[in-house]
Structure formats: structure tokens, C-alpha cells
């Protein structure tokens, strides 16, 4: 860990929710190939374990937050093709057994949210200065005023 610049902190020891977003990635690592060992024998062992886990996460695991698609499908811009194929299968199932679908004609899960990669591609296509995370570089961001930093909910009433 020291080779990667990770240091031990004591800000909130023994608290499981002190940083839930990065910690959710550890749950992901536990899914495909079992639970990672407490300690790896070497950095190569750790990288091999993570490579298998990340391959599963990106290419095989269907994510509910992106319409039961894989990140790989979004990366290669095949989402519309996959959703169209799913719709064909659902339509055939509806034609064979319409009584199974009480409410309405079935539809495949929709992509929800926006992929950072798609946003990054659009920014690049528009000639915007974007970094690899899909964020506009600080030099191109609009300047914030003191009022734009405040939440509307907590603004003081006008006098």
C-alpha cells in the first residue's frame, strides 16, 4: 500500500460509513471471485485478483443503474443496439402470451443517468477542454459567485 501512496489515517477509526462511496468498491471486489484475502502475497497477486474482478464488473455484470447493461456496452456505444434486441424478445414474448403481461406491453429497462464517458465524448466533440474523468478543466469552468455556492434552501430572505 505504501508503494501506491496510501497512508493510514485515524480520522474516524472503526467507523464503517466514514467514506461510503469508495468503500462500495470493496463490495464489488467481493462479488465475482469470492472474498479477497486479508493480505495478498505480493503486488502481482493483488493486481491479478483485481484484474479478474474488474473484467467481470465491466464486461459481465449487468448494472441496474444503467438499464441492466454493462459498462463495456456503454463504452463501445452499443446500448441502443442491445435495448432494441431486448425489445424484440419482449415483443415476441408478448405476442405468444399476452395474458402474462397484465399492465401493458413490456419494455426493456431504460438507461438511467448519463455515462461520464458519453459526456466526455460530447465535450471533446464540441472542442471543450475536458480531462479523462469527463470534467471540464478548472480553467474553463464558470466562476462562482458567493450566491451560486449557497443552496437555494438555505439562502437568507431578501430584505
Tab-separated table of C-alpha atoms in Angstrom:
chain	number	residue	atom	x	y	z
A	1	UNK	CA	0.000	0.000	0.000
A	2	UNK	CA	2.862	2.373	0.741
A	3	UNK	CA	4.115	1.872	-2.831
A	4	UNK	CA	0.795	3.275	-4.056
A	5	UNK	CA	0.902	6.297	-1.746
A	6	UNK	CA	-1.857	5.028	0.567
A	7	UNK	CA	-1.314	6.038	4.172
A	8	UNK	CA	-3.095	5.058	7.352
A	9	UNK	CA	-5.431	7.648	8.844
A	10	UNK	CA	-7.074	7.846	12.245
A	11	UNK	CA	-9.772	10.368	11.396
A	12	UNK	CA	-12.677	8.073	12.278
A	13	UNK	CA	-11.301	4.703	13.331
A	14	UNK	CA	-13.587	1.667	13.273
A	15	UNK	CA	-16.443	3.534	11.571
A	16	UNK	CA	-17.758	1.628	8.571
A	17	UNK	CA	-19.522	4.549	6.919
A	18	UNK	CA	-16.888	7.271	7.060
A	19	UNK	CA	-16.412	7.207	3.269
A	20	UNK	CA	-19.202	5.105	1.732
A	21	UNK	CA	-18.548	5.793	-1.960
A	22	UNK	CA	-15.001	4.408	-2.214
A	23	UNK	CA	-15.895	1.669	0.247
A	24	UNK	CA	-18.695	0.485	-2.036
A	25	UNK	CA	-15.982	-0.594	-4.487
A	26	UNK	CA	-14.763	-3.145	-1.948
A	27	UNK	CA	-18.209	-4.782	-2.072
A	28	UNK	CA	-17.792	-5.018	-5.839
A	29	UNK	CA	-14.464	-6.801	-5.408
A	30	UNK	CA	-16.156	-9.399	-3.208
A	31	UNK	CA	-18.786	-10.369	-5.791
A	32	UNK	CA	-17.242	-12.339	-8.674
A	33	UNK	CA	-14.249	-14.345	-7.488
A	34	UNK	CA	-15.040	-14.649	-3.834
A	35	UNK	CA	-13.795	-12.516	-0.998
A	36	UNK	CA	-10.269	-11.174	-1.420
A	37	UNK	CA	-7.785	-12.461	1.162
A	38	UNK	CA	-6.889	-10.278	4.130
A	39	UNK	CA	-3.445	-9.901	2.620
A	40	UNK	CA	-2.084	-10.668	-0.810
A	41	UNK	CA	1.249	-12.435	-1.164
A	42	UNK	CA	2.571	-9.743	-3.490
A	43	UNK	CA	1.526	-6.737	-5.532
A	44	UNK	CA	1.267	-9.077	-8.547
A	45	UNK	CA	-1.255	-11.264	-6.678
A	46	UNK	CA	-3.329	-8.195	-5.820
A	47	UNK	CA	-3.242	-6.933	-9.406
A	48	UNK	CA	-4.228	-10.362	-10.767
A	49	UNK	CA	-7.184	-10.543	-8.365
A	50	UNK	CA	-8.308	-7.020	-9.270
A	51	UNK	CA	-7.904	-7.672	-12.995
A	52	UNK	CA	-10.325	-10.619	-12.815
A	53	UNK	CA	-12.760	-8.636	-10.660
A	54	UNK	CA	-12.689	-5.568	-12.883
A	55	UNK	CA	-13.124	-7.629	-16.042
A	56	UNK	CA	-16.246	-9.186	-14.509
A	57	UNK	CA	-17.511	-5.791	-13.292
A	58	UNK	CA	-17.043	-4.060	-16.659
A	59	UNK	CA	-17.887	-6.843	-19.132
A	60	UNK	CA	-20.239	-9.312	-17.437
A	61	UNK	CA	-22.116	-7.689	-14.553
A	62	UNK	CA	-25.407	-6.052	-15.577
A	63	UNK	CA	-25.828	-2.832	-13.575
A	64	UNK	CA	-29.315	-1.767	-12.508
A	65	UNK	CA	-28.308	1.908	-12.564
A	66	UNK	CA	-27.609	1.798	-16.301
A	67	UNK	CA	-30.599	-0.221	-17.504
A	68	UNK	CA	-29.150	-3.673	-16.778
A	69	UNK	CA	-26.360	-3.014	-19.263
A	70	UNK	CA	-22.649	-3.492	-18.720
A	71	UNK	CA	-20.196	-0.579	-18.638
A	72	UNK	CA	-18.481	-2.182	-21.629
A	73	UNK	CA	-21.686	-1.874	-23.691
A	74	UNK	CA	-21.880	1.828	-22.843
A	75	UNK	CA	-18.193	2.349	-23.521
A	76	UNK	CA	-18.457	0.914	-27.029
A	77	UNK	CA	-21.742	2.777	-27.669
A	78	UNK	CA	-23.823	-0.387	-28.161
A	79	UNK	CA	-26.578	0.411	-25.648
A	80	UNK	CA	-29.230	1.280	-28.246
A	81	UNK	CA	-28.495	-1.937	-30.153
A	82	UNK	CA	-28.805	-4.087	-27.005
A	83	UNK	CA	-32.012	-2.341	-25.900
A	84	UNK	CA	-33.512	-2.865	-29.393
A	85	UNK	CA	-32.640	-6.590	-29.235
A	86	UNK	CA	-34.283	-6.831	-25.812
A	87	UNK	CA	-37.403	-5.117	-27.150
A	88	UNK	CA	-37.660	-7.677	-29.985
A	89	UNK	CA	-37.519	-10.544	-27.476
A	90	UNK	CA	-40.081	-8.881	-25.190
A	91	UNK	CA	-42.430	-8.205	-28.124
A	92	UNK	CA	-42.228	-11.845	-29.199
A	93	UNK	CA	-42.998	-12.958	-25.639
A	94	UNK	CA	-45.971	-10.577	-25.543
A	95	UNK	CA	-47.330	-11.932	-28.854
A	96	UNK	CA	-47.034	-15.533	-27.640
A	97	UNK	CA	-48.527	-14.939	-24.171
A	98	UNK	CA	-50.295	-11.560	-23.864
A	99	UNK	CA	-52.129	-12.719	-20.713
A	100	UNK	CA	-48.803	-12.785	-18.846
A	101	UNK	CA	-48.420	-9.027	-19.267
A	102	UNK	CA	-51.395	-7.624	-17.372
A	103	UNK	CA	-50.470	-3.951	-17.219
A	104	UNK	CA	-49.009	-3.124	-20.611
A	105	UNK	CA	-46.734	-4.127	-23.433
A	106	UNK	CA	-43.324	-4.926	-21.868
A	107	UNK	CA	-40.395	-2.560	-22.304
A	108	UNK	CA	-36.717	-3.184	-21.571
A	109	UNK	CA	-35.095	-1.375	-18.663
A	110	UNK	CA	-34.101	2.126	-19.695
A	111	UNK	CA	-30.626	3.557	-19.277
A	112	UNK	CA	-30.862	5.891	-16.356
A	113	UNK	CA	-28.421	8.668	-15.706
A	114	UNK	CA	-25.647	9.729	-18.002
A	115	UNK	CA	-22.410	7.955	-18.510
A	116	UNK	CA	-19.324	10.026	-17.760
A	117	UNK	CA	-17.711	8.572	-20.869
A	118	UNK	CA	-20.549	9.746	-23.111
A	119	UNK	CA	-20.352	13.215	-21.546
A	120	UNK	CA	-16.585	13.207	-22.094
A	121	UNK	CA	-17.035	12.315	-25.779
A	122	UNK	CA	-19.603	15.093	-26.252
A	123	UNK	CA	-17.314	17.627	-24.606
A	124	UNK	CA	-14.450	16.560	-26.846
A	125	UNK	CA	-16.659	16.720	-29.945
A	126	UNK	CA	-17.638	20.272	-29.024
A	127	UNK	CA	-13.977	21.258	-28.674
A	128	UNK	CA	-14.226	21.667	-24.917
A	129	UNK	CA	-11.146	21.227	-22.769
A	130	UNK	CA	-12.074	18.056	-20.834
A	131	UNK	CA	-9.942	15.706	-18.802
A	132	UNK	CA	-10.274	11.908	-18.700
A	133	UNK	CA	-12.903	11.941	-15.965
A	134	UNK	CA	-15.324	13.913	-18.112
A	135	UNK	CA	-14.919	17.022	-16.005
A	136	UNK	CA	-14.293	20.409	-17.512
A	137	UNK	CA	-10.851	21.634	-16.550
A	138	UNK	CA	-10.725	24.365	-13.874
A	139	UNK	CA	-9.574	26.959	-16.399
A	140	UNK	CA	-12.802	26.506	-18.405
A	141	UNK	CA	-15.274	26.421	-15.506
A	142	UNK	CA	-17.522	29.437	-14.974
A	143	UNK	CA	-16.619	31.464	-11.922
A	144	UNK	CA	-18.905	31.001	-8.958
A	145	UNK	CA	-20.363	33.905	-7.105
A	146	UNK	CA	-20.982	33.706	-3.399
A	147	UNK	CA	-24.721	33.282	-4.067
A	148	UNK	CA	-24.240	30.438	-6.567
A	149	UNK	CA	-22.336	28.483	-3.912
A	150	UNK	CA	-25.195	28.711	-1.461
A	151	UNK	CA	-28.007	26.235	-1.637
A	152	UNK	CA	-31.378	27.760	-2.520
A	153	UNK	CA	-32.826	26.029	0.516
A	154	UNK	CA	-30.522	27.879	2.889
A	155	UNK	CA	-30.477	31.358	1.358
A	156	UNK	CA	-31.391	34.205	3.622
A	157	UNK	CA	-34.620	36.021	2.748
A	158	UNK	CA	-34.217	39.284	0.821
A	159	UNK	CA	-34.627	42.406	2.955
